[in-house]
PDB file of C-alpha atoms in Angstrom:
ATOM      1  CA  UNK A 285      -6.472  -2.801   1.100  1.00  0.00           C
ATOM      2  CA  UNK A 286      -5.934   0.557   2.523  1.00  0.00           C
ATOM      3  CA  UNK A 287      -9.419   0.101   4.701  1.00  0.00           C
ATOM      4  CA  UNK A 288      -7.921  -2.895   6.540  1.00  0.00           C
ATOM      5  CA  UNK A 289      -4.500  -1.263   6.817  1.00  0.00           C
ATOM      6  CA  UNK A 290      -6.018   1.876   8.516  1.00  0.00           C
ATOM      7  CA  UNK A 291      -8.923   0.976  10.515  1.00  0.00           C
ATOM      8  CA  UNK A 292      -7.387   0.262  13.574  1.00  0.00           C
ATOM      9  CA  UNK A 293      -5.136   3.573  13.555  1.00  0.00           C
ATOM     10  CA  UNK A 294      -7.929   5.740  12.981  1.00  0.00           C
ATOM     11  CA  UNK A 295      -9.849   4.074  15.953  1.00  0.00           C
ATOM     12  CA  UNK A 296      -6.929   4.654  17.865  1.00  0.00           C
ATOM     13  CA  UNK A 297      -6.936   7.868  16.673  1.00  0.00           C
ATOM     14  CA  UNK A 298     -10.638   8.785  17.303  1.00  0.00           C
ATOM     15  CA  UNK A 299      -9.953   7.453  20.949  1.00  0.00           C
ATOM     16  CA  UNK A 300      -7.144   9.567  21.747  1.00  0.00           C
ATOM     17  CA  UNK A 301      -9.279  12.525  20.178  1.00  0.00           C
ATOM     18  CA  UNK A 302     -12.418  11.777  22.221  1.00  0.00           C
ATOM     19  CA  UNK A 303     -10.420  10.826  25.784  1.00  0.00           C
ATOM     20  CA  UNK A 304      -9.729  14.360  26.864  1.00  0.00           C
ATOM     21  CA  UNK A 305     -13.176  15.987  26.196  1.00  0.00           C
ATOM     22  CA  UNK A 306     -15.820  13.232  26.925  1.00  0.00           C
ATOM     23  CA  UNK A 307     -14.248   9.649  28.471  1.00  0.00           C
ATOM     24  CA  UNK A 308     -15.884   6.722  27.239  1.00  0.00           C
ATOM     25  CA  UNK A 309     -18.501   5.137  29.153  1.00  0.00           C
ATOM     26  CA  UNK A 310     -18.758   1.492  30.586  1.00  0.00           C
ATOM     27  CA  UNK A 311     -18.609  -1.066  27.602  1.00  0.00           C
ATOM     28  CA  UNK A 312     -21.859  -2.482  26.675  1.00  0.00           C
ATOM     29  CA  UNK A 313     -24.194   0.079  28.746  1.00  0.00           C
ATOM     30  CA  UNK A 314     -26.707   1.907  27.081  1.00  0.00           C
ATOM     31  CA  UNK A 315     -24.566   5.097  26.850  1.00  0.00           C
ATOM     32  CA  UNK A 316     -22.240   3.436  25.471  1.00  0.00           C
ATOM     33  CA  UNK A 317     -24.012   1.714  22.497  1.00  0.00           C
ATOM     34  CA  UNK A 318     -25.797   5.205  21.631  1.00  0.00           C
ATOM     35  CA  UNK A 319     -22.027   6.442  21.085  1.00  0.00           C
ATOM     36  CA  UNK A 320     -21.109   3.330  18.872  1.00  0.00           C
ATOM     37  CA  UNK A 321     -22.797   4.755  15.533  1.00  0.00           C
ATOM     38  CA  UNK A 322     -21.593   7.832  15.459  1.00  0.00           C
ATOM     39  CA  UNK A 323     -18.308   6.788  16.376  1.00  0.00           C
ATOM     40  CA  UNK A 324     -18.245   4.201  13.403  1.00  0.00           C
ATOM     41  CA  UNK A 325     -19.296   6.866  11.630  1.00  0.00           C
ATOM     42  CA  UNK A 326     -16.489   8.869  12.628  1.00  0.00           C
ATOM     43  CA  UNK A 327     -14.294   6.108  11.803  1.00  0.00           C
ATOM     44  CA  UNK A 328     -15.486   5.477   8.472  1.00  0.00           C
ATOM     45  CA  UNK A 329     -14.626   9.123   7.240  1.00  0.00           C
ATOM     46  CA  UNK A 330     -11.561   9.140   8.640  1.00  0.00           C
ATOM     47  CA  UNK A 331     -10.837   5.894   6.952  1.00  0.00           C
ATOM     48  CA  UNK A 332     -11.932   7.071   3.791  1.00  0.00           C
ATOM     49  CA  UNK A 333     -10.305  10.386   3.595  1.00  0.00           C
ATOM     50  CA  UNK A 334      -6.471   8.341   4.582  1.00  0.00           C
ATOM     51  CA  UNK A 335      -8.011   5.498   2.024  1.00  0.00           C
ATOM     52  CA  UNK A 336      -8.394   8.903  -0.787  1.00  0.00           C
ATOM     53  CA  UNK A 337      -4.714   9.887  -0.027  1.00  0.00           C
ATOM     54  CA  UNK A 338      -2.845   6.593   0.173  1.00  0.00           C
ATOM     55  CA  UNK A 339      -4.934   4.489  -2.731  1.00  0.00           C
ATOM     56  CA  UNK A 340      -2.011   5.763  -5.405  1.00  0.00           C
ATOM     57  CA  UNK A 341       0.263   3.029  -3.539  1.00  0.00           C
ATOM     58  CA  UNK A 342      -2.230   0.361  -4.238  1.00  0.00           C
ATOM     59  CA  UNK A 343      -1.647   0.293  -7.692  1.00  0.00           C
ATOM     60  CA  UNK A 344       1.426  -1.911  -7.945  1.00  0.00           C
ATOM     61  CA  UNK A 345       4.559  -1.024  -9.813  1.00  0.00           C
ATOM     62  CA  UNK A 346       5.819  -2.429 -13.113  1.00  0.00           C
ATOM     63  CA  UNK A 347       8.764  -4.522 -12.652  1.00  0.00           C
ATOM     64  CA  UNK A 348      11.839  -2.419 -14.052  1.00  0.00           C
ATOM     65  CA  UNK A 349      14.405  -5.102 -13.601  1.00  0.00           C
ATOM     66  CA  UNK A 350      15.110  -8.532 -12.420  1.00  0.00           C
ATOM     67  CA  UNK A 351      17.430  -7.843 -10.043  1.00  0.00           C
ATOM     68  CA  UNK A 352      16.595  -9.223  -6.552  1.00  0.00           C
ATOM     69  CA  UNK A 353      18.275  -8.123  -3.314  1.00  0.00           C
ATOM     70  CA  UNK A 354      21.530 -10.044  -2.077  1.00  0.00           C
ATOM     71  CA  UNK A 355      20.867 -13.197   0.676  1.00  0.00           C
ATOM     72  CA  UNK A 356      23.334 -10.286   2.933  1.00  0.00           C
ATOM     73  CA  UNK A 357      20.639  -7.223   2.343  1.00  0.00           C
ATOM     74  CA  UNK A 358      17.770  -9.719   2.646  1.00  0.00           C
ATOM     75  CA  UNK A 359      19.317 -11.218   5.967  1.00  0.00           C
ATOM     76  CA  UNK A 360      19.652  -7.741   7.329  1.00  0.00           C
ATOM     77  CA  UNK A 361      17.018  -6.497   6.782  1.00  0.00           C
ATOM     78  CA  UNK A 362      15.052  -9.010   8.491  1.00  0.00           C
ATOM     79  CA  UNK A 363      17.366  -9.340  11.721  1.00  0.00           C
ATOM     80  CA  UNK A 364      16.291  -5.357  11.645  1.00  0.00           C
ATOM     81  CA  UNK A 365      12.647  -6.417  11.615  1.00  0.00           C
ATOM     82  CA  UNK A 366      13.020  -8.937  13.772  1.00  0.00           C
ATOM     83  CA  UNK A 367      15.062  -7.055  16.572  1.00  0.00           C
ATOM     84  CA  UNK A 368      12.725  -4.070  16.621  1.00  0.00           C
ATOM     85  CA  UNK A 369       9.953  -6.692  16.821  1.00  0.00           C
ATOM     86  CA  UNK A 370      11.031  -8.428  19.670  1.00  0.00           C
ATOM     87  CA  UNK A 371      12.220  -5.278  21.539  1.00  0.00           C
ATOM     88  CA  UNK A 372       8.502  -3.950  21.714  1.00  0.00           C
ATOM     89  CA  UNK A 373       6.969  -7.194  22.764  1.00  0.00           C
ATOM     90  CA  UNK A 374       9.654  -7.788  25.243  1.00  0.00           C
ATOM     91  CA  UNK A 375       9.588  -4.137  26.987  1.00  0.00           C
ATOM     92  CA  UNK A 376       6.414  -2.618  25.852  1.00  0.00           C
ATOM     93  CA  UNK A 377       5.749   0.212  23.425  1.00  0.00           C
ATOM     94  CA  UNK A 378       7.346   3.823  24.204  1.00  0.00           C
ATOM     95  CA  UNK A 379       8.697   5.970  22.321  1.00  0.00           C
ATOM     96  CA  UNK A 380      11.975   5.114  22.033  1.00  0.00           C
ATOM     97  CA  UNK A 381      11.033   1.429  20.775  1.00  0.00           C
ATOM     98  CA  UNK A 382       8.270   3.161  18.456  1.00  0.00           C
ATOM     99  CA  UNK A 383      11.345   5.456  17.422  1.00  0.00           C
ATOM    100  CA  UNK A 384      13.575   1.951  16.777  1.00  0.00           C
ATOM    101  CA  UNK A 385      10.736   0.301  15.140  1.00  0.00           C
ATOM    102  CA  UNK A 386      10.427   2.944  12.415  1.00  0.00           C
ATOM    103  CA  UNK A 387      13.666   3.871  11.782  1.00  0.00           C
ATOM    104  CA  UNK A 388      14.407  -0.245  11.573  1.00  0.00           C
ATOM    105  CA  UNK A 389      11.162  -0.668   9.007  1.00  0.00           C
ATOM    106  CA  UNK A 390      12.522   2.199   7.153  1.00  0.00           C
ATOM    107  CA  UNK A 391      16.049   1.177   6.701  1.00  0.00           C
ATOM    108  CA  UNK A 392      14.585  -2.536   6.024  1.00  0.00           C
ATOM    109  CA  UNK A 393      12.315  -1.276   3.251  1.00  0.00           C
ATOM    110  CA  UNK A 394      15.244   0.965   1.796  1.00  0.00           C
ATOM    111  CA  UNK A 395      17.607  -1.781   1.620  1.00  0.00           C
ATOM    112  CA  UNK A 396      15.492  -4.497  -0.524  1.00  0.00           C
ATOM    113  CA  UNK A 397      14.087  -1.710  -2.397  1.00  0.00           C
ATOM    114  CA  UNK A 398      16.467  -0.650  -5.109  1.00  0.00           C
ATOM    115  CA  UNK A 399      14.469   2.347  -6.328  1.00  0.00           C
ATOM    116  CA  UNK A 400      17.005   5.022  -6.839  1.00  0.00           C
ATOM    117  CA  UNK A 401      18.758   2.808  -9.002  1.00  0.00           C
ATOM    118  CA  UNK A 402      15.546   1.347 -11.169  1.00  0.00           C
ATOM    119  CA  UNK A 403      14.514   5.603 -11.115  1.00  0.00           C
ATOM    120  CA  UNK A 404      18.028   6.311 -12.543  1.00  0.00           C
ATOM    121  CA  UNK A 405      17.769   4.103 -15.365  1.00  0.00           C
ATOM    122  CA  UNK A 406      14.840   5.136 -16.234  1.00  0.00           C
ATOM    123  CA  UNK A 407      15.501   8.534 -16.687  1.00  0.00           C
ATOM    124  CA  UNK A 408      18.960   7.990 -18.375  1.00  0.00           C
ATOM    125  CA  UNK A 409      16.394   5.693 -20.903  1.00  0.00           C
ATOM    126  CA  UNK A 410      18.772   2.309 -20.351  1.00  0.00           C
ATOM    127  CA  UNK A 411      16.177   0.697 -18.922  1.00  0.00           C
ATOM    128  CA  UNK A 412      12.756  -1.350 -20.290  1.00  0.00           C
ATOM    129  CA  UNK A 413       9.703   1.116 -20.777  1.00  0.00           C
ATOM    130  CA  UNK A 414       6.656  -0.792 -19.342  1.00  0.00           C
ATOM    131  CA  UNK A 415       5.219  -1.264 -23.156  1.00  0.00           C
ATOM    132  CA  UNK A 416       8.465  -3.437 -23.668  1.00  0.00           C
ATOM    133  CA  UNK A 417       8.183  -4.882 -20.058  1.00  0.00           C
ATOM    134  CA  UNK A 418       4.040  -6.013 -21.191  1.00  0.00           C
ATOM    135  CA  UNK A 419       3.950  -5.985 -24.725  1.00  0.00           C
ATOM    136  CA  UNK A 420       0.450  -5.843 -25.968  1.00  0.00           C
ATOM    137  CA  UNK A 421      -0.790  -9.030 -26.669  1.00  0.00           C
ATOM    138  CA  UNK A 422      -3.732 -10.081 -29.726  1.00  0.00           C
ATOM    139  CA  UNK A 423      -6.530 -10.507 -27.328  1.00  0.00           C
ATOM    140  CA  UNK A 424      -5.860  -7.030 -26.105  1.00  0.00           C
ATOM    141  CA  UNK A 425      -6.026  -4.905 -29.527  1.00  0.00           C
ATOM    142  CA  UNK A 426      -8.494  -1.609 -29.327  1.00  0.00           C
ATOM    143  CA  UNK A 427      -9.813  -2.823 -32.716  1.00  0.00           C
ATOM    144  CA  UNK A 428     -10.890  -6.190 -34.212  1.00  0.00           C
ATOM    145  CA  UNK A 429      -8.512  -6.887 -37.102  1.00  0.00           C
ATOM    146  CA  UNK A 430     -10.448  -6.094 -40.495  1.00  0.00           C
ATOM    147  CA  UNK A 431      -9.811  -8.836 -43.204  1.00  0.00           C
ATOM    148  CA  UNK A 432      -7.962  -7.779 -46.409  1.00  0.00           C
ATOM    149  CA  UNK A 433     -10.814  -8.033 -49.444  1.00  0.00           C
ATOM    150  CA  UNK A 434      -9.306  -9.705 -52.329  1.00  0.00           C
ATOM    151  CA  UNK A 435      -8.824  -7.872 -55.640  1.00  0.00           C
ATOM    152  CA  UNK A 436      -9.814 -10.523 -57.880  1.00  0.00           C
ATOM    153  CA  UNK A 437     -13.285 -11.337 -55.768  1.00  0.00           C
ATOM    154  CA  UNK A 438     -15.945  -8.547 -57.067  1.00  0.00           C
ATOM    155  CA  UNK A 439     -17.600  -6.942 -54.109  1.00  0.00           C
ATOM    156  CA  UNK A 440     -21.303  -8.062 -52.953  1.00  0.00           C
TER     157      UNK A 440
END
C-alpha cells in the first residue's frame, strides 16, 4: 500500500530536485525518453526507501475497544475535511491552504482516533490484551493434539 500512497510524491519530488539543475526536455522526444529509465529508477528507490520507513503503519492495529466516535466528532471531523477540500479546489494550492489542509486532516484524524485513551488503558492493564481480544482458536495450535493411550490397552 505504501508504493501507491507514495509514488506520486516522490515524482513530485524527483521533479522539483531535477528542475533547477537540468529542466526537462520536450515530452516524448528522444531526450526525453533516454531520461525516463533512469528517472523511474530514481523513483523506485526513493519509493522504496519511504516504503522501508512507513511499512510499520501497514500492519493494522488490534481493536482495544468498541467504542466508536460520537455522530458530533464524526460530523466534525468531516465538515473539517470537507472545508479544507473545497478551499484548495476552489482557490488553488498555496501554502496557506496546504497549511489549512494539514492542520484540518490532523485535527480530523485526532478526533475519531481515541488513542490516548485506548494507550492509557492499556498501560493501567484495564483494558483487553490482544490474546483475550483473538483468543487462539483449535485450528491454530503449534502442535497436533497427541491422543491419551489407554492403560488397560497393552502397547503394540
Amino acid at each position: 500500500m505504501s508504493v501507491y500512497l507514495w509514488h506520486a510524491p516522490a515524482i513530485v519530488l524527483l521533479t522539483g530536485i531535477q528542475l533547477p539543475w537540468q529542466p526537462t526536455p520536450d515530452p516524448c522526444t528522444g531526450a526525453w525518453w533516454l531520461t525516463r529509465p533512469v528517472f523511474v529508477i530514481a523513483v523506485l528507490l526513493v519509493v522504496w526507501a519511504i516504503s522501508t520507513i512507513t511499512k510499520r503503519g501497514e500492519s493494522p492495529r488490534p481493536v482495544l475497544s468498541p467504542r466508536r466516535p460520537t455522530d458530533a466528532v464524526t460530523d466534525t471531523a468531516v465538515a473539517l475535511l470537507v472545508v479544507q477540500s473545497l478551499a484548495i479546489s476552489s482557490y488553488g494550492l498555496d501554502l496557506p491552504l496546504a497549511i489549512l489542509g494539514l492542520v484540518s486532516t490532523t485535527f480530523a484524524v485526532n478526533f475519531t482516533e481515541d488513542s490516548a485513551s485506548a494507550r492509557s488503558r492499556i498501560s493501567d492493564g484495564n483494558d483487553a490484551t490482544i490474546a483475550e481480544v483473538n483468543p487462539p482458536t483449535p485450528d491454530r495450535r503449534a502442535v497436533p493434539p497427541v491422543p491419551l493411550r489407554d492403560p488397560r490397552v497393552p502397547p503394540r
